[in-house]
Amino acid sequence: MEKYVIHGGKPLHGEVTISGAKNAAVAIVPAALMVDGPCIIENVPDIVDVKLQFEILKEMGVKVTQLDATTFQTENNGVELESEAMFRRMRRLRASYYFIGAELGRYGRAKVAMPGGCNFGGIRPIDQHIMGFEKLGAFVRVDNDGYITVIAPEGLKGRHIYFDVVTVGATMNVMLAAVFAKGQTVMENVAKEPHIVDLANFLNQMGADIRGAGTDKITITGVERLHGGTYSIIPDQIEAGTYMAAAAACGGDLLIKNVIPKHLECISTKLEDMGVLIEEYDDSVRVKRCGVLRHTTLKTRPYPGFPTDMQPQMAAVMCLADGTSHITEGVWASRFRYADELESMGAHIKVFKETAIIDGVPELRGADVVAPDLRAGAALVIAGLAAYGRTTISQIGLIERGYENLIQKVTAIGGDIRLEEFVD
Ligand code: EPU
């Protein structure tokens, strides 16, 4: 087993380059299954979840070639949709549900192993995915043994779909299925996150007809086939935000490169409220903090609201702010599993249902902590980098699901973090 060992208390300086967006990549890679001919995907993040998606494609029989560090080519010359090896890999990540939309769209049937992944919010329902597939004319069966089977014996037909909940996963999954549905599909009350727009742009680049992505109404006119092409995944909003939060917590002066500043505005504004200096350039942001951090209030909401996936990292910053900060989590029922870990580092956090109240402390101290999930783990890395003394973080596999080359990137900006083997 491995853990991170961090000696904190050092400001961060220099430059860090952000990788491709995880939550776009985990949908775009399965979507490659829908493409005829060579499909080249650039700016692919080198993270466990995306590697697993490519492994699943390979198990199916898709030819996957890595062209360089961040570019992959896929070619679907005929696939086998069901194999035990494939199902074993699917069970290891929640985003495997995007194979339903891609397989159903292309082949009129899909079978996937039930999703796993971060489980911070208790049950993570997929009723909206199922509702969308059924509206398009598919039959869905969820088995007790962990499989979801979806079939559309008469093909999919474009329909009007109104989502009861704004959900990223269902918006992307039903969008995938509707690409080849006959006629027009109109999806309303959909999610607007940058990765929704990225998936639509990818599919359109390959010949789909999707309009309105990024608004709350998406219209899809079915096409016969997708042709090959090249597409570059957008930079990861949350990875960028995590380094912004790290610079705020530790102090220093960091240039964060390969970002879309517009996607970071909600995070930049909140950090500015806290007294952090943010400068925006065309494709980078500079984050500088030398003075005291001020307390603030934040509520997570679907985009363009403050992203839930940045809430734990901001909590780590709030732990060091002057005064009392408040967080209201508006997306996941409970996402405060970092609270006990941060408390063991000297933080003062009280959690009441969907709210956390954080009384800032002058400093955090190193401790032995456990990453409860991906973003909570990122919050612990930030806290460890800012804290005085030695912090160890175990269960780092959860963190590495979402952050490419974390050790190398943090070390390059002056953080003292290394990997250590230990016996459980
Ligand atoms: N929901 C339903 N029914 C559904 C689907 C969702 O009620 O059928 C509810 C959920 O319970 C939740 C809300 O809708 O309260 C939002 O869920 P959403 O479907 O948007 O989340 P997701 O697609 O499962 C993705 C990201 C998460 C991120 C959320 C919200 C991936 C693989 N995961 O999850 O990312 O928190 O959107 O933005 O894209 C992360 O990166 O750390 C992460 C957890």
XYZ file of C-alpha atoms and ligand atoms in Angstrom:
468
model
C 0.000 0.000 0.000
C 1.116 3.552 -0.586
C 0.470 6.827 1.181
C 1.440 10.455 0.699
C 3.877 11.962 3.179
C 3.747 15.750 3.249
C 5.915 18.201 5.159
C 3.808 21.336 5.023
C 4.010 24.999 5.859
C 5.743 26.116 2.644
C 4.309 28.669 0.193
C 3.766 27.527 -3.404
C 5.561 29.270 -6.249
C 6.004 28.740 -9.986
C 3.837 27.215 -12.711
C 1.566 24.224 -12.968
C -0.033 22.935 -16.175
C -3.563 21.570 -15.971
C -4.507 18.288 -17.670
C -7.604 17.379 -19.681
C -10.911 17.294 -17.829
C -11.652 13.993 -16.087
C -15.420 14.357 -16.165
C -15.374 15.128 -19.906
C -12.901 12.342 -20.708
C -14.913 9.652 -18.902
C -17.831 10.307 -21.268
C -15.865 11.051 -24.446
C -13.816 7.838 -24.301
C -16.928 5.565 -24.231
C -18.434 7.796 -26.976
C -15.524 6.785 -29.225
C -17.368 3.446 -29.528
C -20.007 5.262 -31.603
C -17.534 6.529 -34.201
C -16.804 4.800 -37.544
C -13.203 5.201 -38.648
C -10.214 6.571 -36.728
C -11.167 8.789 -33.803
C -8.301 10.814 -32.344
C -8.752 12.221 -28.827
C -6.202 14.789 -27.613
C -5.488 16.227 -24.146
C -6.512 12.974 -22.457
C -5.683 13.052 -18.723
C -3.404 10.261 -17.498
C -5.614 9.129 -14.601
C -6.881 5.776 -13.427
C -10.558 6.265 -14.378
C -9.702 7.157 -17.972
C -7.186 4.300 -18.290
C -9.940 1.942 -17.167
C -12.294 3.326 -19.838
C -9.699 2.613 -22.553
C -9.144 -0.882 -21.097
C -12.907 -1.501 -21.349
C -12.890 -0.369 -24.998
C -9.984 -2.750 -25.678
C -11.798 -5.645 -23.954
C -14.688 -4.990 -26.354
C -12.362 -5.246 -29.343
C -11.849 -1.557 -30.175
C -8.324 -0.906 -31.453
C -6.762 1.676 -29.117
C -3.399 3.245 -30.013
C -1.588 5.760 -27.849
C -0.086 8.329 -30.256
C 1.718 10.409 -27.606
C 1.507 11.126 -23.855
C -1.960 12.683 -24.096
C -3.309 11.546 -27.493
C -5.157 8.320 -28.230
C -6.625 6.906 -31.420
C -9.538 4.473 -31.374
C -10.938 2.405 -34.233
C -14.120 0.381 -33.875
C -14.037 -2.393 -36.467
C -16.622 -4.536 -34.697
C -17.019 -5.237 -30.997
C -18.158 -7.858 -28.514
C -20.402 -6.070 -25.996
C -20.399 -8.589 -23.154
C -17.444 -10.194 -21.423
C -16.661 -10.948 -17.789
C -13.280 -9.143 -18.038
C -15.059 -6.025 -19.261
C -17.670 -6.185 -16.500
C -14.934 -6.588 -13.859
C -13.342 -3.321 -15.007
C -16.713 -1.552 -15.234
C -17.445 -2.303 -11.599
C -14.383 -0.261 -10.637
C -15.721 3.096 -11.801
C -18.992 4.919 -11.594
C -18.592 6.538 -14.997
C -18.914 3.113 -16.637
C -22.594 4.038 -16.970
C -21.656 6.131 -20.031
C -21.158 2.838 -21.874
C -24.948 2.384 -21.626
C -25.663 5.537 -23.638
C -22.897 4.813 -26.161
C -23.790 1.108 -26.672
C -27.523 1.704 -26.702
C -27.159 4.533 -29.215
C -24.933 2.569 -31.541
C -26.177 -1.016 -31.169
C -29.687 -0.698 -29.704
C -28.674 -2.708 -26.626
C -26.332 -2.390 -23.680
C -25.309 -4.332 -20.622
C -23.030 -2.825 -17.990
C -21.932 -3.782 -14.517
C -23.410 -1.446 -11.891
C -21.280 1.616 -11.277
C -18.872 1.944 -8.356
C -16.718 5.004 -7.627
C -16.750 7.691 -4.912
C -19.605 7.128 -2.510
C -19.760 10.337 -0.485
C -23.478 10.932 -0.721
C -24.965 7.610 0.326
C -27.080 6.353 -2.567
C -26.214 7.756 -6.000
C -29.397 7.221 -8.015
C -29.615 6.765 -11.790
C -33.401 7.053 -12.120
C -33.076 10.038 -14.488
C -30.791 8.058 -16.831
C -33.335 5.230 -16.872
C -36.256 7.626 -17.433
C -34.436 9.176 -20.408
C -33.615 5.814 -22.027
C -37.218 4.637 -21.544
C -38.588 7.843 -23.102
C -36.455 7.101 -26.163
C -38.132 3.684 -26.421
C -35.722 1.396 -24.554
C -36.539 -1.250 -21.935
C -34.334 -1.121 -18.842
C -33.730 -3.951 -16.365
C -31.707 -3.490 -13.181
C -30.692 -6.917 -11.794
C -29.947 -7.776 -8.188
C -26.624 -9.244 -9.288
C -25.331 -5.806 -10.249
C -26.069 -5.483 -13.968
C -28.109 -2.980 -15.947
C -29.485 -4.266 -19.249
C -31.059 -1.900 -21.744
C -32.580 -2.915 -25.072
C -34.430 -1.070 -27.807
C -35.760 -3.837 -30.111
C -37.468 -1.321 -32.392
C -34.666 1.252 -32.261
C -34.670 4.594 -30.434
C -37.058 7.405 -31.340
C -36.512 11.089 -30.639
C -38.794 12.412 -27.874
C -39.316 15.333 -25.533
C -37.591 14.591 -22.213
C -37.930 16.764 -19.112
C -35.511 15.905 -16.301
C -36.880 16.182 -12.738
C -33.362 16.772 -11.399
C -30.502 18.673 -13.020
C -27.982 15.871 -13.486
C -24.675 15.812 -15.315
C -24.605 12.043 -15.752
C -28.142 11.657 -17.109
C -27.729 14.662 -19.443
C -24.582 13.154 -20.996
C -25.852 9.565 -21.044
C -29.180 10.344 -22.704
C -27.385 12.714 -25.126
C -25.175 9.777 -26.194
C -28.151 7.489 -26.772
C -30.118 10.160 -28.684
C -27.373 10.834 -31.256
C -28.674 8.011 -33.492
C -32.358 8.138 -32.404
C -34.793 8.671 -35.283
C -36.092 12.249 -35.458
C -35.595 14.950 -32.879
C -34.929 14.659 -29.155
C -35.455 17.702 -26.965
C -33.969 17.472 -23.463
C -35.055 20.115 -20.952
C -33.844 21.063 -17.462
C -30.433 19.637 -18.356
C -27.060 20.260 -16.728
C -24.862 23.018 -18.211
C -21.380 22.069 -16.961
C -18.401 22.680 -19.280
C -18.032 18.904 -19.759
C -21.602 18.721 -21.150
C -20.599 21.227 -23.831
C -17.357 19.314 -24.416
C -19.152 16.011 -25.023
C -21.590 17.727 -27.424
C -18.675 19.391 -29.251
C -16.898 16.034 -29.556
C -19.994 14.331 -30.955
C -20.703 17.230 -33.351
C -17.088 17.137 -34.543
C -17.701 13.477 -35.471
C -20.935 14.320 -37.335
C -23.705 14.499 -34.709
C -26.314 17.277 -34.716
C -26.583 18.596 -31.152
C -27.608 22.179 -30.375
C -27.997 24.132 -27.172
C -25.408 22.358 -24.976
C -24.491 24.793 -22.196
C -28.112 26.008 -21.898
C -30.927 24.198 -20.097
C -32.439 22.882 -23.354
C -30.560 20.592 -25.735
C -31.951 19.579 -29.119
C -30.554 16.532 -30.909
C -31.455 15.579 -34.451
C -30.643 11.938 -35.067
C -27.967 11.063 -37.633
C -27.180 7.739 -39.379
C -23.518 7.481 -38.417
C -20.549 9.310 -36.869
C -17.378 9.611 -38.930
C -13.799 9.754 -37.675
C -12.081 12.963 -36.641
C -9.848 14.660 -34.098
C -10.954 16.324 -30.871
C -9.121 17.933 -27.947
C -10.636 17.627 -24.455
C -11.040 20.859 -22.437
C -8.796 21.542 -19.412
C -9.987 20.269 -16.041
C -11.882 22.987 -14.169
C -11.619 21.119 -10.866
C -7.919 20.266 -11.100
C -7.247 23.963 -11.819
C -9.492 25.008 -8.918
C -7.689 22.597 -6.613
C -4.307 24.223 -7.351
C -5.915 27.660 -6.905
C -7.171 26.580 -3.490
C -3.743 25.139 -2.625
C -2.053 28.464 -3.422
C -4.669 30.276 -1.330
C -4.193 27.965 1.658
C -0.381 27.831 1.528
C 0.275 31.382 0.331
C 2.691 32.132 -2.508
C 2.324 33.016 -6.159
C 1.210 30.406 -8.685
C 0.619 30.578 -12.432
C -1.929 27.931 -13.435
C -1.605 27.199 -17.155
C -3.811 25.522 -19.777
C -7.118 26.631 -18.268
C -10.293 28.303 -19.535
C -10.569 31.271 -17.111
C -14.319 31.588 -17.784
C -14.850 28.104 -16.263
C -12.981 29.215 -13.143
C -14.888 32.459 -12.496
C -17.048 30.985 -9.714
C -13.900 29.799 -7.915
C -11.885 32.973 -8.631
C -14.679 35.171 -7.250
C -14.888 33.184 -4.038
C -11.123 33.274 -3.515
C -11.093 37.034 -4.207
C -13.757 37.414 -1.484
C -11.280 35.693 0.806
C -8.541 38.205 0.007
C -6.660 36.236 -2.657
C -5.361 38.100 -5.719
C -6.422 36.522 -9.029
C -5.211 37.687 -12.434
C -6.783 36.191 -15.561
C -4.901 35.792 -18.835
C -6.031 34.132 -22.087
C -5.395 30.547 -20.995
C -3.905 30.859 -17.530
C -4.664 32.373 -14.126
C -2.263 33.708 -11.533
C -3.128 33.176 -7.883
C -1.270 35.156 -5.248
C -1.838 35.253 -1.516
C 0.356 36.958 1.044
C -2.123 38.541 3.508
C -4.702 37.101 5.888
C -7.554 34.978 4.471
C -11.060 36.312 5.158
C -14.013 34.059 6.013
C -16.722 33.541 3.400
C -19.945 31.717 2.577
C -20.493 29.296 -0.250
C -23.365 27.253 -1.641
C -22.800 24.538 -4.205
C -25.147 24.452 -7.183
C -25.125 22.982 -10.693
C -23.052 25.075 -13.167
C -22.730 28.049 -13.371
C -23.092 27.817 -9.590
C -20.188 26.911 -7.357
C -19.085 23.319 -8.184
C -19.673 20.656 -5.551
C -16.414 19.048 -6.693
C -14.529 22.100 -5.320
C -16.379 22.285 -2.009
C -14.004 20.118 0.089
C -10.898 21.929 -1.237
C -12.466 25.304 -0.368
C -13.284 23.958 3.092
C -9.549 23.353 3.592
C -8.892 27.013 2.720
C -11.703 28.210 5.016
C -10.116 26.299 7.910
C -7.303 28.877 7.783
C -9.452 31.994 7.297
C -10.050 34.682 9.855
C -13.572 34.208 11.318
C -16.408 31.788 10.641
C -17.201 30.459 7.142
C -20.360 28.624 6.075
C -20.834 25.974 3.401
C -24.182 24.721 2.106
C -23.968 21.621 -0.092
C -26.723 21.804 -2.701
C -25.867 18.876 -4.975
C -24.975 15.817 -2.884
C -26.902 14.923 0.273
C -23.726 14.793 2.373
C -20.242 15.591 1.227
C -18.419 16.459 4.420
C -16.575 13.218 5.087
C -13.334 15.224 5.294
C -14.521 17.045 8.446
C -13.225 14.528 11.019
C -9.897 14.243 9.192
C -9.421 18.025 9.065
C -10.408 18.255 12.740
C -7.591 15.849 13.566
C -5.304 18.451 11.951
C -6.634 21.168 14.289
C -9.553 22.504 12.221
C -12.872 23.472 13.808
C -15.766 22.188 11.691
C -19.355 21.515 12.714
C -21.594 19.683 10.255
C -25.417 19.897 10.363
C -27.035 17.933 7.546
C -26.121 19.813 4.349
C -24.326 22.667 6.132
C -20.812 22.985 7.528
C -19.714 25.795 9.822
C -15.979 26.343 9.881
C -14.291 28.462 12.553
C -10.933 29.478 11.104
C -7.755 28.687 13.060
C -4.372 30.418 12.722
C -2.666 27.197 11.636
C -3.218 23.502 10.986
C -0.841 20.821 12.250
C 0.257 17.644 10.484
C -1.579 14.385 11.306
C -2.192 10.875 9.940
C -5.389 11.039 7.891
C -7.328 8.877 5.458
C -8.766 10.109 2.130
C -12.502 9.287 2.254
C -13.100 10.103 -1.447
C -11.465 11.880 -4.379
C -12.166 15.563 -3.618
C -12.068 15.109 0.159
C -8.635 13.557 -0.441
C -7.614 16.630 -2.456
C -8.750 18.795 0.480
C -6.479 16.779 2.777
C -3.533 17.274 0.403
C -4.161 21.048 0.519
C -4.462 20.977 4.308
C -1.274 18.895 4.570
C 0.639 21.325 2.338
C -0.514 24.267 4.463
C -0.110 22.567 7.868
C 2.985 22.694 10.031
C 4.677 19.356 10.494
C 4.220 15.946 8.872
C 0.952 14.717 7.386
C 0.388 11.257 6.011
C -2.589 10.489 3.788
C -3.663 6.918 3.078
C -6.204 5.553 0.573
C -4.534 7.714 -2.045
C -5.858 5.506 -4.851
C -9.057 7.536 -4.505
C -7.138 10.793 -5.101
C -5.226 9.410 -8.069
C -8.549 8.643 -9.785
C -8.785 12.355 -10.555
C -5.376 14.043 -10.420
C -2.658 13.432 -13.006
C 0.938 13.366 -11.732
C -0.024 14.984 -8.454
C 3.328 14.364 -6.767
C 5.351 15.746 -9.701
C 3.108 18.789 -10.130
C 3.062 19.675 -6.415
C 6.804 19.096 -6.025
C 7.524 21.395 -8.994
C 5.754 24.285 -7.241
C 7.619 23.852 -3.963
C 5.398 21.423 -2.044
C 7.187 18.717 -0.055
C 5.183 15.592 -0.881
C 6.364 12.058 -1.559
C 5.038 8.568 -1.905
C 5.813 6.027 0.809
C 5.121 2.286 0.901
C 3.529 0.886 4.031
C 2.192 -2.430 5.230
C -1.491 -2.339 6.106
N -29.459 12.447 -9.311
C -30.709 11.887 -9.259
N -31.034 10.961 -10.219
C -30.168 10.603 -11.219
C -28.897 11.192 -11.255
C -28.567 12.108 -10.289
O -31.508 12.196 -8.379
O -30.554 9.782 -12.042
C -29.069 13.464 -8.299
C -27.881 13.020 -7.470
O -28.274 12.259 -6.357
C -27.266 14.357 -7.088
C -27.581 15.255 -8.271
O -28.618 14.629 -8.998
O -27.906 14.865 -5.953
C -26.424 15.502 -9.225
O -25.907 14.266 -9.704
P -25.201 14.160 -11.134
O -25.921 13.158 -11.944
O -25.058 15.538 -11.681
O -23.797 13.577 -10.759
P -22.974 12.458 -11.536
O -23.184 12.593 -12.990
O -23.205 11.149 -10.905
C -20.902 13.938 -11.968
C -19.450 13.878 -11.623
C -19.257 14.146 -10.151
C -19.894 15.479 -9.778
C -21.345 15.553 -10.243
C -21.978 16.917 -10.044
C -18.611 12.251 -13.203
C -18.044 10.921 -13.423
N -18.928 12.554 -11.959
O -21.520 12.913 -11.200
O -17.863 14.239 -9.992
O -19.856 15.654 -8.395
O -21.427 15.234 -11.636
O -21.274 17.894 -10.757
O -18.731 13.046 -14.122
C -15.840 14.183 -8.864
O -15.280 14.468 -9.927
O -15.274 14.216 -7.750
C -17.235 13.776 -8.891
C -17.818 13.117 -7.918
